[in-house]
Amino acid sequence: MLALRAWLLLLLLSPALVSAELLRLVADPWPPFNDQRLPGKGLASDLVEQALARAGYTTSYVEVPWERAVLGLKRGDYDVLINAWYSADRTEYGYFSQPYLVNRIRFMQRKGSNIRFETLADLYSHSIAVVRGYAYSKEFDSDPQLLKVGVSSFEIAARMLHAGRVQLALEDELVARHLLGRKLSGIRDELEFLPLPLSENGLHILVRRSLAQHREIARRFDAAIQAMSDDGSYAATLKRHSP
C-alpha cells in the first residue's frame, strides 16, 4: 500500500500532468518576431512554443492587435502574452519571465550622411521618423528638443528617409532587416544603421498573474530557454529565422 501511494504521488508530480495544462498564448503581429504567415509563426513565437513544450505545457496561439492582447490577458481570455517589454505597470496583472531575446532599437540614415550619434543632443538638428504610439526609450520619448516626425509604419519611415524627407528613422534592428529584405528591398542598399543603438530592451513572456501557477510557468520557461541555449537548439532557431 505504501509503495502504491508513493507511485501515485510521483505520478501527480510528474511533468506529464503539467502537459495536460493548456496555455493560451497571444501576441500582436510583429514580423519577424510574431507572424502566422512566417515559418514557426516568427522567431519569438517559435522560441516560446519550443520552450513551453519542453517545460511540459501544451499551447494554443492567436494573434490580435496589441491593445486587445493586453486587455485579453487582464480579463483572462489569454494566459501568456509572448512579446512584452518590461514595465512596472504591467506587473500589476502579469508576471514576467527572464528575457529570452533582446530588441536593439537603432537609427537608420541614408548612406554617406555621416550623422554622429553618441548622445541625444547630437540629433537635435536632425528630423527623425518615428512610428506613432511606439515607446523607444524613456529619454528619447520625453526629450522635447528632438524633431520627431510621426508616421504609421517603419515602411513609410524608410521611404521618407530614402526620399530625403527625414534624416533618420528608428526601428528594431531585426524588424528593419526583415522589411529591407522584402518590401523595402529596392532601397535596402541605400540605407544603413548608425553604429550605436538607441536602446536595448529584453523581450519577455508575460504570464497572467491571476493564473495560480504563474510563477511556476515562468520558472519552467526560463529553465527551458537555458536548456535550449545549452544544447544548441536556441542558436539553431535564431539561424532558421535570420534574414
mmCIF file with all atom_site columns, C-alpha atoms in Angstrom, residues 18-104:
data_model
loop_
_atom_site.group_PDB
_atom_site.id
_atom_site.type_symbol
_atom_site.label_atom_id
_atom_site.label_alt_id
_atom_site.label_comp_id
_atom_site.label_asym_id
_atom_site.label_entity_id
_atom_site.label_seq_id
_atom_site.pdbx_PDB_ins_code
_atom_site.Cartn_x
_atom_site.Cartn_y
_atom_site.Cartn_z
_atom_site.occupancy
_atom_site.B_iso_or_equiv
_atom_site.pdbx_formal_charge
_atom_site.auth_seq_id
_atom_site.auth_comp_id
_atom_site.auth_asym_id
_atom_site.auth_atom_id
_atom_site.pdbx_PDB_model_num
ATOM 1  C CA . VAL A 1 18  ? 1.658  19.541 -16.455 1.00 0.00 ? 18  VAL A CA 1
ATOM 2  C CA . SER A 1 19  ? 1.461  18.630 -20.155 1.00 0.00 ? 19  SER A CA 1
ATOM 3  C CA . ALA A 1 20  ? -2.302 18.318 -19.791 1.00 0.00 ? 20  ALA A CA 1
ATOM 4  C CA . GLU A 1 21  ? -2.478 22.031 -18.948 1.00 0.00 ? 21  GLU A CA 1
ATOM 5  C CA . LEU A 1 22  ? -3.225 24.194 -21.973 1.00 0.00 ? 22  LEU A CA 1
ATOM 6  C CA . LEU A 1 23  ? -1.704 27.669 -22.047 1.00 0.00 ? 23  LEU A CA 1
ATOM 7  C CA . ARG A 1 24  ? -3.434 30.155 -24.324 1.00 0.00 ? 24  ARG A CA 1
ATOM 8  C CA . LEU A 1 25  ? -0.723 32.242 -25.972 1.00 0.00 ? 25  LEU A CA 1
ATOM 9  C CA . VAL A 1 26  ? -1.338 35.627 -27.540 1.00 0.00 ? 26  VAL A CA 1
ATOM 10 C CA . ALA A 1 27  ? 0.827  38.089 -29.475 1.00 0.00 ? 27  ALA A CA 1
ATOM 11 C CA . ASP A 1 28  ? 0.314  41.052 -31.710 1.00 0.00 ? 28  ASP A CA 1
ATOM 12 C CA . PRO A 1 29  ? 1.502  40.642 -35.326 1.00 0.00 ? 29  PRO A CA 1
ATOM 13 C CA . TRP A 1 30  ? 5.105  41.874 -35.341 1.00 0.00 ? 30  TRP A CA 1
ATOM 14 C CA . PRO A 1 31  ? 7.226  40.268 -38.066 1.00 0.00 ? 31  PRO A CA 1
ATOM 15 C CA . PRO A 1 32  ? 9.749  38.746 -37.864 1.00 0.00 ? 32  PRO A CA 1
ATOM 16 C CA . PHE A 1 33  ? 9.033  38.058 -34.173 1.00 0.00 ? 33  PHE A CA 1
ATOM 17 C CA . ASN A 1 34  ? 5.356  37.120 -34.434 1.00 0.00 ? 34  ASN A CA 1
ATOM 18 C CA . ASP A 1 35  ? 3.521  36.435 -37.682 1.00 0.00 ? 35  ASP A CA 1
ATOM 19 C CA . GLN A 1 36  ? 1.340  33.424 -38.518 1.00 0.00 ? 36  GLN A CA 1
ATOM 20 C CA . ARG A 1 37  ? 2.425  33.670 -42.153 1.00 0.00 ? 37  ARG A CA 1
ATOM 21 C CA . LEU A 1 38  ? 6.088  33.031 -41.292 1.00 0.00 ? 38  LEU A CA 1
ATOM 22 C CA . PRO A 1 39  ? 7.739  29.672 -40.551 1.00 0.00 ? 39  PRO A CA 1
ATOM 23 C CA . GLY A 1 40  ? 7.230  28.794 -36.894 1.00 0.00 ? 40  GLY A CA 1
ATOM 24 C CA . LYS A 1 41  ? 4.903  31.836 -36.663 1.00 0.00 ? 41  LYS A CA 1
ATOM 25 C CA . GLY A 1 42  ? 8.014  34.006 -36.348 1.00 0.00 ? 42  GLY A CA 1
ATOM 26 C CA . LEU A 1 43  ? 11.182 33.948 -34.253 1.00 0.00 ? 43  LEU A CA 1
ATOM 27 C CA . ALA A 1 44  ? 9.677  34.829 -30.867 1.00 0.00 ? 44  ALA A CA 1
ATOM 28 C CA . SER A 1 45  ? 6.653  32.563 -31.314 1.00 0.00 ? 45  SER A CA 1
ATOM 29 C CA . ASP A 1 46  ? 8.906  29.675 -32.327 1.00 0.00 ? 46  ASP A CA 1
ATOM 30 C CA . LEU A 1 47  ? 11.218 30.064 -29.319 1.00 0.00 ? 47  LEU A CA 1
ATOM 31 C CA . VAL A 1 48  ? 8.346  30.422 -26.847 1.00 0.00 ? 48  VAL A CA 1
ATOM 32 C CA . GLU A 1 49  ? 6.388  27.437 -28.141 1.00 0.00 ? 49  GLU A CA 1
ATOM 33 C CA . GLN A 1 50  ? 9.507  25.255 -28.130 1.00 0.00 ? 50  GLN A CA 1
ATOM 34 C CA . ALA A 1 51  ? 10.408 26.301 -24.584 1.00 0.00 ? 51  ALA A CA 1
ATOM 35 C CA . LEU A 1 52  ? 6.910  25.799 -23.187 1.00 0.00 ? 52  LEU A CA 1
ATOM 36 C CA . ALA A 1 53  ? 6.685  22.378 -24.838 1.00 0.00 ? 53  ALA A CA 1
ATOM 37 C CA . ARG A 1 54  ? 9.976  21.429 -23.152 1.00 0.00 ? 54  ARG A CA 1
ATOM 38 C CA . ALA A 1 55  ? 8.561  22.728 -19.887 1.00 0.00 ? 55  ALA A CA 1
ATOM 39 C CA . GLY A 1 56  ? 5.666  20.285 -20.226 1.00 0.00 ? 56  GLY A CA 1
ATOM 40 C CA . TYR A 1 57  ? 2.850  22.541 -21.433 1.00 0.00 ? 57  TYR A CA 1
ATOM 41 C CA . THR A 1 58  ? 0.543  22.326 -24.418 1.00 0.00 ? 58  THR A CA 1
ATOM 42 C CA . THR A 1 59  ? -0.290 25.620 -26.107 1.00 0.00 ? 59  THR A CA 1
ATOM 43 C CA . SER A 1 60  ? -2.705 27.362 -28.426 1.00 0.00 ? 60  SER A CA 1
ATOM 44 C CA . TYR A 1 61  ? -1.753 30.577 -30.226 1.00 0.00 ? 61  TYR A CA 1
ATOM 45 C CA . VAL A 1 62  ? -3.618 33.603 -31.573 1.00 0.00 ? 62  VAL A CA 1
ATOM 46 C CA . GLU A 1 63  ? -2.589 36.993 -32.932 1.00 0.00 ? 63  GLU A CA 1
ATOM 47 C CA . VAL A 1 64  ? -4.604 40.114 -32.192 1.00 0.00 ? 64  VAL A CA 1
ATOM 48 C CA . PRO A 1 65  ? -3.765 43.852 -32.072 1.00 0.00 ? 65  PRO A CA 1
ATOM 49 C CA . TRP A 1 66  ? -1.660 44.863 -29.072 1.00 0.00 ? 66  TRP A CA 1
ATOM 50 C CA . GLU A 1 67  ? -4.453 46.596 -27.151 1.00 0.00 ? 67  GLU A CA 1
ATOM 51 C CA . ARG A 1 68  ? -6.704 43.535 -27.459 1.00 0.00 ? 68  ARG A CA 1
ATOM 52 C CA . ALA A 1 69  ? -3.861 41.235 -26.381 1.00 0.00 ? 69  ALA A CA 1
ATOM 53 C CA . VAL A 1 70  ? -3.242 43.226 -23.199 1.00 0.00 ? 70  VAL A CA 1
ATOM 54 C CA . LEU A 1 71  ? -6.955 43.543 -22.418 1.00 0.00 ? 71  LEU A CA 1
ATOM 55 C CA . GLY A 1 72  ? -7.450 39.825 -23.027 1.00 0.00 ? 72  GLY A CA 1
ATOM 56 C CA . LEU A 1 73  ? -4.629 38.956 -20.635 1.00 0.00 ? 73  LEU A CA 1
ATOM 57 C CA . LYS A 1 74  ? -6.105 41.203 -17.956 1.00 0.00 ? 74  LYS A CA 1
ATOM 58 C CA . ARG A 1 75  ? -9.576 39.680 -18.152 1.00 0.00 ? 75  ARG A CA 1
ATOM 59 C CA . GLY A 1 76  ? -8.425 36.074 -18.508 1.00 0.00 ? 76  GLY A CA 1
ATOM 60 C CA . ASP A 1 77  ? -9.063 35.422 -22.193 1.00 0.00 ? 77  ASP A CA 1
ATOM 61 C CA . TYR A 1 78  ? -5.367 34.533 -22.608 1.00 0.00 ? 78  TYR A CA 1
ATOM 62 C CA . ASP A 1 79  ? -2.739 33.111 -20.276 1.00 0.00 ? 79  ASP A CA 1
ATOM 63 C CA . VAL A 1 80  ? 0.583  34.266 -21.740 1.00 0.00 ? 80  VAL A CA 1
ATOM 64 C CA . LEU A 1 81  ? 1.496  37.363 -23.732 1.00 0.00 ? 81  LEU A CA 1
ATOM 65 C CA . ILE A 1 82  ? 4.629  36.258 -25.514 1.00 0.00 ? 82  ILE A CA 1
ATOM 66 C CA . ASN A 1 83  ? 6.195  39.512 -26.720 1.00 0.00 ? 83  ASN A CA 1
ATOM 67 C CA . ALA A 1 84  ? 6.338  42.003 -23.841 1.00 0.00 ? 84  ALA A CA 1
ATOM 68 C CA . TRP A 1 85  ? 8.931  44.550 -22.784 1.00 0.00 ? 85  TRP A CA 1
ATOM 69 C CA . TYR A 1 86  ? 9.213  45.082 -19.041 1.00 0.00 ? 86  TYR A CA 1
ATOM 70 C CA . SER A 1 87  ? 7.279  47.928 -17.462 1.00 0.00 ? 87  SER A CA 1
ATOM 71 C CA . ALA A 1 88  ? 6.267  48.356 -13.832 1.00 0.00 ? 88  ALA A CA 1
ATOM 72 C CA . ASP A 1 89  ? 2.576  48.880 -14.617 1.00 0.00 ? 89  ASP A CA 1
ATOM 73 C CA . ARG A 1 90  ? 2.388  45.501 -16.366 1.00 0.00 ? 90  ARG A CA 1
ATOM 74 C CA . THR A 1 91  ? 3.473  43.716 -13.185 1.00 0.00 ? 91  THR A CA 1
ATOM 75 C CA . GLU A 1 92  ? 0.066  44.568 -11.707 1.00 0.00 ? 92  GLU A CA 1
ATOM 76 C CA . TYR A 1 93  ? -1.634 41.999 -13.945 1.00 0.00 ? 93  TYR A CA 1
ATOM 77 C CA . GLY A 1 94  ? 1.237  39.892 -15.305 1.00 0.00 ? 94  GLY A CA 1
ATOM 78 C CA . TYR A 1 95  ? 4.365  38.059 -14.156 1.00 0.00 ? 95  TYR A CA 1
ATOM 79 C CA . PHE A 1 96  ? 7.495  38.437 -16.277 1.00 0.00 ? 96  PHE A CA 1
ATOM 80 C CA . SER A 1 97  ? 9.881  35.702 -17.294 1.00 0.00 ? 97  SER A CA 1
ATOM 81 C CA . GLN A 1 98  ? 13.549 36.419 -17.747 1.00 0.00 ? 98  GLN A CA 1
ATOM 82 C CA . PRO A 1 99  ? 14.250 37.979 -21.171 1.00 0.00 ? 99  PRO A CA 1
ATOM 83 C CA . TYR A 1 100 ? 14.613 35.393 -23.934 1.00 0.00 ? 100 TYR A CA 1
ATOM 84 C CA . LEU A 1 101 ? 15.513 37.826 -26.729 1.00 0.00 ? 101 LEU A CA 1
ATOM 85 C CA . VAL A 1 102 ? 16.908 41.362 -26.933 1.00 0.00 ? 102 VAL A CA 1
ATOM 86 C CA . ASN A 1 103 ? 15.378 44.083 -29.095 1.00 0.00 ? 103 ASN A CA 1
ATOM 87 C CA . ARG A 1 104 ? 18.018 46.542 -30.303 1.00 0.00 ? 104 ARG A CA 1
#
